[in-house]
XYZ file of C-alpha atoms in Angstrom:
511
model
C -51.962 -62.104 30.205
C -50.354 -61.832 26.784
C -51.610 -58.234 26.442
C -50.420 -57.371 29.983
C -46.936 -58.727 29.314
C -46.687 -56.791 26.015
C -47.822 -53.610 27.746
C -45.177 -54.007 30.500
C -42.448 -54.628 27.897
C -43.430 -51.508 25.951
C -43.350 -49.428 29.143
C -39.841 -50.669 29.984
C -38.635 -50.004 26.439
C -40.085 -46.479 26.477
C -38.460 -45.743 29.827
C -35.040 -46.863 28.542
C -35.433 -44.781 25.400
C -36.333 -41.644 27.339
C -33.411 -42.170 29.733
C -30.985 -42.655 26.853
C -32.280 -39.596 25.021
C -31.931 -37.390 28.120
C -28.391 -38.679 28.711
C -27.440 -37.918 25.122
C -28.924 -34.416 25.344
C -26.958 -33.719 28.535
C -23.741 -34.867 26.841
C -24.337 -32.639 23.818
C -25.194 -29.687 26.041
C -22.023 -30.221 28.093
C -19.908 -30.446 24.952
C -21.486 -27.316 23.498
C -20.947 -25.342 26.688
C -17.340 -26.492 26.812
C -16.786 -25.539 23.188
C -18.240 -22.108 23.753
C -16.161 -21.549 26.848
C -12.943 -22.635 25.123
C -11.262 -19.976 22.956
C -10.777 -20.822 19.314
C -7.395 -22.263 18.413
C -5.854 -22.135 14.969
C -2.723 -23.428 13.324
C -1.267 -20.772 11.026
C 1.261 -21.211 8.268
C 3.551 -18.439 7.108
C 1.344 -17.921 4.061
C -1.755 -17.624 6.299
C -0.108 -14.920 8.372
C 0.983 -12.971 5.273
C -2.511 -13.137 3.731
C -4.085 -11.848 6.956
C -1.511 -9.070 7.247
C -2.097 -7.969 3.656
C -5.844 -7.796 4.207
C -6.351 -6.657 7.835
C -3.273 -4.807 9.050
C -3.114 -1.030 9.344
C -0.299 -0.701 6.743
C -2.509 -2.633 4.278
C -5.355 -0.138 4.767
C -2.952 2.778 4.359
C -1.584 1.274 1.127
C -5.082 0.735 -0.220
C -6.294 4.266 0.496
C -3.067 5.688 -0.899
C -3.720 3.852 -4.166
C -7.348 5.009 -4.242
C -6.138 8.592 -3.790
C -3.791 8.135 -6.773
C -6.669 6.696 -8.782
C -8.853 9.765 -8.215
C -5.942 12.024 -8.977
C -5.579 10.229 -12.319
C -9.318 10.512 -12.916
C -9.093 14.257 -12.286
C -6.240 14.503 -14.791
C -8.233 12.649 -17.463
C -11.244 14.883 -16.883
C -9.232 17.811 -18.253
C -9.447 16.258 -21.748
C -13.230 15.873 -21.673
C -15.753 18.604 -22.510
C -16.962 20.489 -19.456
C -20.385 22.106 -19.120
C -20.241 25.291 -17.053
C -22.894 27.688 -15.827
C -22.027 31.209 -14.749
C -24.310 33.849 -13.346
C -24.225 37.327 -11.827
C -27.490 37.766 -9.980
C -28.712 40.915 -8.274
C -25.657 43.149 -8.954
C -27.289 46.271 -7.518
C -25.408 49.593 -7.619
C -26.723 52.784 -5.995
C -24.058 55.496 -5.862
C -23.015 58.969 -7.036
C -20.859 58.949 -10.139
C -18.988 61.641 -12.025
C -20.103 62.406 -15.591
C -18.041 64.698 -17.847
C -19.620 66.742 -20.627
C -17.900 65.897 -23.905
C -18.287 69.437 -25.322
C -17.643 71.694 -22.339
C -15.514 69.378 -20.246
C -17.552 70.103 -17.172
C -17.978 67.368 -14.595
C -21.354 66.719 -13.078
C -22.068 64.371 -10.186
C -25.282 62.467 -10.641
C -27.044 59.743 -8.740
C -26.683 56.301 -10.260
C -29.169 53.550 -9.444
C -29.070 50.318 -11.461
C -29.090 46.540 -11.310
C -27.245 44.099 -13.557
C -28.094 40.392 -14.046
C -26.393 37.987 -16.419
C -26.400 34.286 -17.214
C -23.895 32.284 -19.263
C -23.826 28.611 -20.277
C -20.713 27.241 -21.946
C -19.132 24.006 -23.162
C -15.332 24.143 -22.901
C -12.809 21.750 -24.398
C -9.047 21.729 -23.844
C -6.797 20.742 -26.758
C -3.719 18.986 -25.319
C -1.703 18.982 -28.564
C -1.715 22.770 -28.952
C -2.519 23.863 -25.411
C -5.481 25.886 -26.627
C -9.106 25.981 -25.525
C -12.255 26.033 -27.633
C -15.530 27.185 -26.116
C -19.140 27.179 -27.246
C -21.367 29.409 -25.127
C -24.587 31.357 -24.936
C -25.029 34.567 -22.927
C -27.872 36.797 -21.752
C -27.635 40.073 -19.844
C -30.308 42.336 -18.393
C -29.494 45.858 -17.285
C -32.020 47.923 -15.281
C -31.316 51.643 -14.906
C -33.521 53.183 -12.177
C -31.997 56.666 -11.841
C -31.514 59.357 -13.111
C -33.849 57.890 -15.735
C -35.659 54.576 -15.956
C -34.620 52.128 -18.642
C -34.239 48.387 -19.173
C -31.973 46.753 -21.761
C -31.375 43.136 -22.748
C -28.204 41.978 -24.465
C -27.970 38.435 -25.815
C -25.390 36.231 -27.464
C -27.460 33.253 -28.645
C -24.409 31.391 -29.821
C -20.741 32.200 -29.624
C -17.657 30.150 -30.543
C -14.340 31.212 -29.051
C -10.829 29.873 -29.406
C -7.839 30.795 -27.257
C -4.409 29.675 -28.419
C -1.161 30.431 -26.578
C 1.808 30.688 -28.966
C 5.374 29.807 -27.929
C 4.184 29.254 -24.368
C 4.619 26.319 -21.987
C 2.039 23.610 -22.710
C 1.258 22.062 -19.335
C -1.244 19.520 -20.688
C 1.263 18.200 -23.218
C 3.770 17.308 -20.525
C 1.154 15.999 -18.094
C -0.011 13.643 -20.832
C 3.462 12.087 -20.675
C 3.835 11.911 -16.897
C 0.374 11.283 -15.414
C -0.289 7.843 -16.995
C 3.153 6.748 -15.813
C 2.455 8.172 -12.376
C -0.777 6.189 -12.126
C 0.944 3.008 -13.290
C 3.630 3.677 -10.702
C 0.956 3.934 -7.980
C -0.141 0.384 -8.879
C 3.398 -0.899 -8.547
C 3.882 1.020 -5.310
C 0.765 -0.684 -3.949
C 2.185 -4.113 -4.865
C 5.507 -3.180 -3.274
C 3.700 -2.034 -0.136
C 1.964 -5.415 0.014
C 5.328 -7.149 -0.238
C 6.764 -4.871 2.442
C 3.893 -6.025 4.638
C 4.859 -9.614 3.789
C 8.443 -8.918 4.902
C 7.239 -7.390 8.181
C 4.742 -10.216 8.747
C 7.560 -12.719 8.163
C 9.603 -11.011 10.859
C 6.706 -11.176 13.340
C 5.999 -14.781 12.321
C 9.521 -15.972 13.044
C 9.707 -13.979 16.268
C 6.749 -16.029 17.485
C 8.143 -19.217 15.973
C 11.482 -18.697 17.751
C 9.679 -18.128 21.034
C 7.415 -21.092 20.368
C 10.434 -23.309 19.651
C 12.286 -21.954 22.675
C 9.336 -22.842 24.905
C 9.148 -26.294 23.358
C 12.863 -26.840 23.957
C 12.620 -25.440 27.492
C 9.794 -27.809 28.371
C 11.646 -30.720 26.780
C 14.765 -29.797 28.728
C 12.752 -29.588 31.946
C 11.183 -33.021 31.364
C 14.500 -34.642 30.511
C 16.189 -32.926 33.450
C 13.464 -34.306 35.732
C 14.250 -37.801 34.458
C 17.974 -37.236 34.907
C 17.447 -35.885 38.413
C 15.405 -38.962 39.336
C 18.225 -41.182 38.044
C 20.770 -39.114 39.946
C 18.768 -39.551 43.156
C 18.724 -43.328 42.684
C 22.457 -43.404 42.082
C 23.071 -41.153 45.062
C 21.041 -43.588 47.161
C 23.289 -46.510 46.202
C 26.466 -44.443 46.602
C 27.543 -44.108 42.946
C 26.804 -40.344 42.886
C 28.299 -37.715 45.135
C 26.340 -35.026 46.924
C 27.977 -32.383 44.744
C 26.800 -34.118 41.536
C 23.272 -34.462 42.914
C 23.151 -30.779 43.857
C 24.428 -29.863 40.413
C 21.590 -31.841 38.814
C 19.050 -30.233 41.164
C 20.342 -26.791 40.227
C 19.923 -27.649 36.562
C 16.327 -28.695 37.240
C 15.595 -25.355 38.929
C 17.215 -23.447 36.071
C 15.186 -25.478 33.565
C 12.002 -24.556 35.446
C 12.965 -20.867 35.344
C 13.730 -21.165 31.620
C 10.216 -22.519 30.975
C 8.597 -19.573 32.751
C 10.810 -17.102 30.915
C 10.040 -18.743 27.551
C 6.300 -18.586 28.267
C 6.515 -14.824 28.904
C 8.596 -14.299 25.771
C 6.126 -16.275 23.665
C 3.172 -14.326 25.024
C 4.852 -11.023 24.187
C 5.704 -12.163 20.655
C 2.145 -13.427 20.116
C 0.665 -10.143 21.327
C 2.805 -8.245 18.821
C 1.788 -10.543 15.964
C -1.871 -10.519 17.007
C -1.865 -6.722 17.117
C -0.256 -6.492 13.660
C -2.779 -8.910 12.166
C -5.764 -7.274 13.858
C -6.845 -10.459 15.641
C -9.082 -10.424 18.704
C -7.656 -11.278 22.089
C -9.581 -14.561 22.362
C -7.936 -15.997 19.253
C -5.362 -18.593 20.221
C -2.994 -19.911 17.585
C 0.148 -21.893 16.985
C 2.535 -21.483 14.080
C 3.581 -24.253 11.753
C 7.266 -24.324 10.894
C 7.602 -23.675 7.154
C 9.939 -25.506 4.839
C 12.278 -24.006 2.290
C 12.353 -24.669 -1.452
C 15.607 -26.366 -2.310
C 14.656 -26.488 -5.995
C 14.415 -22.705 -6.464
C 17.498 -20.970 -7.820
C 17.182 -17.380 -8.973
C 19.233 -16.127 -11.904
C 21.015 -12.867 -11.057
C 20.563 -11.173 -14.430
C 16.920 -12.212 -14.623
C 16.252 -10.720 -11.188
C 18.020 -7.475 -12.116
C 16.026 -7.202 -15.353
C 12.721 -7.778 -13.564
C 13.668 -5.262 -10.885
C 14.371 -2.589 -13.502
C 11.245 -3.359 -15.560
C 8.515 -4.436 -13.126
C 8.861 -2.134 -10.155
C 8.168 1.526 -9.487
C 11.920 2.160 -9.576
C 12.089 2.420 -13.361
C 8.881 4.466 -13.682
C 10.041 6.900 -11.030
C 13.276 7.454 -12.967
C 11.345 7.981 -16.199
C 9.047 10.523 -14.560
C 12.004 12.419 -13.101
C 13.662 12.619 -16.523
C 10.469 13.804 -18.233
C 9.896 16.433 -15.560
C 13.464 17.654 -16.071
C 12.742 18.073 -19.793
C 9.479 19.843 -18.959
C 11.345 22.268 -16.676
C 13.702 23.155 -19.537
C 10.770 23.684 -21.917
C 9.038 25.926 -19.381
C 12.178 27.983 -18.777
C 12.671 28.492 -22.526
C 9.021 29.453 -23.024
C 9.118 32.041 -20.266
C 12.302 33.772 -21.404
C 11.379 34.719 -24.984
C 8.642 35.841 -27.312
C 5.123 34.704 -26.473
C 1.700 35.486 -27.821
C -1.944 34.590 -27.356
C -4.349 34.387 -30.255
C -8.020 35.021 -29.496
C -10.764 34.423 -32.025
C -14.525 34.638 -31.493
C -17.486 34.329 -33.819
C -21.130 34.492 -32.873
C -24.426 36.320 -32.941
C -25.594 39.175 -30.751
C -28.548 41.527 -30.349
C -29.965 44.038 -27.892
C -33.538 45.051 -27.058
C -35.810 46.552 -24.479
C -37.426 43.197 -23.760
C -36.448 39.554 -23.749
C -38.012 38.632 -27.110
C -36.558 41.558 -29.040
C -33.069 40.788 -27.771
C -33.195 37.518 -29.708
C -34.904 38.897 -32.852
C -32.736 39.293 -35.993
C -29.323 38.794 -34.313
C -26.319 40.312 -36.061
C -22.831 38.876 -36.576
C -20.126 39.345 -34.022
C -16.463 38.671 -34.856
C -13.518 39.331 -32.563
C -9.926 38.494 -33.464
C -6.914 39.591 -31.491
C -3.258 38.814 -30.917
C -1.546 39.645 -27.637
C 2.272 39.810 -27.670
C 4.931 39.740 -24.997
C 8.565 40.373 -26.005
C 11.219 40.832 -23.322
C 13.803 43.359 -24.493
C 16.231 43.488 -21.581
C 16.026 40.961 -18.715
C 19.693 41.082 -17.690
C 20.172 37.364 -18.360
C 17.331 36.264 -16.089
C 15.675 34.025 -18.685
C 18.974 32.547 -19.829
C 19.936 31.827 -16.239
C 16.690 29.927 -15.620
C 17.280 27.813 -18.727
C 20.833 26.989 -17.670
C 19.632 26.095 -14.171
C 17.019 23.737 -15.643
C 19.641 22.113 -17.901
C 22.034 21.704 -14.974
C 19.267 20.100 -12.918
C 18.593 17.725 -15.794
C 22.267 16.669 -15.839
C 22.150 16.085 -12.100
C 19.050 13.914 -12.462
C 20.667 11.938 -15.310
C 23.728 11.280 -13.158
C 21.595 10.297 -10.172
C 19.502 7.921 -12.279
C 22.599 6.224 -13.681
C 24.062 5.856 -10.194
C 20.797 4.524 -8.767
C 20.563 1.947 -11.550
C 24.120 0.775 -10.802
C 23.371 0.578 -7.068
C 20.127 -1.257 -7.774
C 21.842 -3.833 -9.955
C 24.522 -4.424 -7.330
C 22.012 -4.664 -4.476
C 19.798 -7.171 -6.339
C 22.805 -9.208 -7.397
C 24.117 -9.482 -3.819
C 20.728 -10.457 -2.381
C 20.142 -13.071 -5.065
C 23.505 -14.625 -4.202
C 22.530 -14.561 -0.514
C 19.178 -16.201 -1.235
C 20.664 -18.968 -3.389
C 23.290 -19.680 -0.725
C 20.686 -19.591 2.040
C 18.894 -22.587 0.569
C 22.005 -24.704 1.138
C 22.339 -23.246 4.625
C 18.823 -24.425 5.411
C 19.591 -27.926 4.092
C 22.712 -28.194 6.250
C 21.014 -26.700 9.297
C 18.024 -29.024 8.945
C 20.323 -32.038 8.760
C 22.303 -30.786 11.770
C 19.056 -30.369 13.705
C 18.100 -33.985 13.045
C 21.554 -35.279 13.957
C 21.674 -33.252 17.171
C 18.227 -34.519 18.223
C 19.207 -38.136 17.513
C 22.526 -37.708 19.336
C 20.726 -36.351 22.401
C 18.379 -39.355 22.498
C 21.375 -41.690 22.334
C 23.189 -39.699 25.017
C 20.089 -39.833 27.205
C 19.997 -43.616 26.919
C 23.708 -43.879 27.701
C 23.294 -41.654 30.753
C 20.535 -43.915 32.018
C 22.921 -46.824 31.583
C 25.602 -44.915 33.485
C 28.133 -44.848 30.637
C 28.453 -41.017 30.342
C 28.634 -38.164 32.833
C 26.358 -35.206 33.530
C 28.720 -32.977 31.549
C 28.322 -35.162 28.457
C 24.522 -35.227 28.614
C 24.434 -31.436 29.156
C 26.656 -30.935 26.123
C 24.386 -33.088 23.973
C 21.330 -31.247 25.216
C 22.849 -27.818 24.508
C 23.880 -28.896 21.037
C 20.351 -30.097 20.334
C 18.810 -26.800 21.453
C 21.359 -24.745 19.518
C 20.853 -26.792 16.352
C 17.076 -26.396 16.600
C 17.349 -22.636 17.141
C 19.862 -22.338 14.303
C 17.520 -24.085 11.884
C 14.713 -21.653 12.724
C 17.153 -18.776 12.234
C 18.227 -20.040 8.817
C 14.579 -20.432 7.776
C 13.874 -16.882 8.928
C 16.738 -15.574 6.808
C 15.588 -17.642 3.824
C 12.033 -16.323 3.808
C 13.128 -12.793 4.610
C 15.450 -12.863 1.591
C 12.700 -14.350 -0.556
C 9.988 -11.801 0.220
C 12.497 -8.965 0.013
C 13.387 -10.098 -3.507
C 9.690 -10.411 -4.363
C 9.228 -6.801 -3.308
C 12.120 -5.575 -5.459
C 11.210 -7.657 -8.532
C 7.411 -7.983 -8.170
C 7.789 -11.571 -9.300
C 6.680 -14.788 -7.578
C 9.516 -17.281 -8.060
C 7.570 -20.141 -6.488
C 4.680 -19.988 -8.966
C 6.668 -18.364 -11.761
C 4.501 -15.310 -12.478
C 4.439 -11.538 -12.067
C 2.646 -10.181 -9.018
C -0.654 -8.416 -9.618
C -3.761 -7.269 -7.768
C -7.445 -6.706 -8.520
C -7.198 -2.934 -8.685
C -10.734 -2.476 -10.009
C -12.087 -4.356 -7.017
C -10.010 -2.232 -4.649
C -11.573 0.900 -6.072
C -15.122 -0.477 -6.050
C -14.903 -1.754 -2.469
């Protein structure tokens, strides 16, 4: 009996365990199915939205590829200062024709059939010299000439080693001026990339607050609808006991209908704003999100002169001005070089030999020296060269004036926006306080209306003031962060963390 009772108890216990396990599995399965069916929902801060925009948006990709293009352009520029290995060849230059030959003694011309083939191969190492604008070359050369008609012959000509130097004199040195501008141009491309990222931050901020306004409007519309429902219920009770007129009841009912319409309109507006933000961020359609209202930094005050200095030193503005001034000087130098005396010095030294076969063409090579000077001296150009120089100098003066004016405008623009940003912080403080007071006043007014101590007009006024104060606070925050990221773009400085903006440019290129 003892064994039978123990066996029955074990069977009951096993049955309960299996039932509990199956129930738990069904609950987990139901939860999992529900989770998979429900779209993901995220809460995004302003910083989250900016980070996503700077990594996934189309303008971010354009900025990245634009920088990579500048990088390869700079690499191509630097390659000009490195030795280059070049191979040249003329293969199978076959010529079968009738040519005219003149007898040196009699002067008679005879037409004979010409039938030959020419093949040549050249390997050279070339090096540009930026300081002088010259080029030095080390090369080796081999030529084979086959004459088939009117007589058969084969000749090899070799230059085992040859050193050549070409030096322009009093001519425009392009490499010299590029050495001044190209490094600055590449550095400017880095700053332009950072400025593009900050421009994306400004645009993302605009999209963010468009959604936040719509989100707040929907929240206020729903709150207004709920409170209006409560007020309408109170009005119905008072109308039932005769303390409210029919006109007042109808007025409250009309407000309830308008509040319902406002909720539907706010929902549509929010959906449109979210679609625009989602499209800009590159998010999928099943991503649902809400935005968290940011706060402002009351402790940040930007110094005007410091912001102006950083704007003139950190951004592409200053480098662009420097490049324009250097290019103006280069244009003057080029105009002067092209108007007067110029020359080209050519010097070659090497070994050469000819032979009827390959081996003999390299046996006992003899010296080969070539030195020459080419001159170009304009005698009468009717003032053409002088006119080009004066035009280049005039253009330089124009650029100098433009740069000075742009610097003045830049200083004034930065100064004004710094003043706006510093004042906006106080605006946010006041607006935030007004928002809290308006919300508290509405709650008090709502209680007084329930007690019958104020009219519908008074409660509507309190409700409108609450909604306006809430919307105004969002608007002041939008202005604050728009000013902030605009200043970051024009100074490339993070005033919250106190450091210059930078990026991992090497990683951008590698990726």
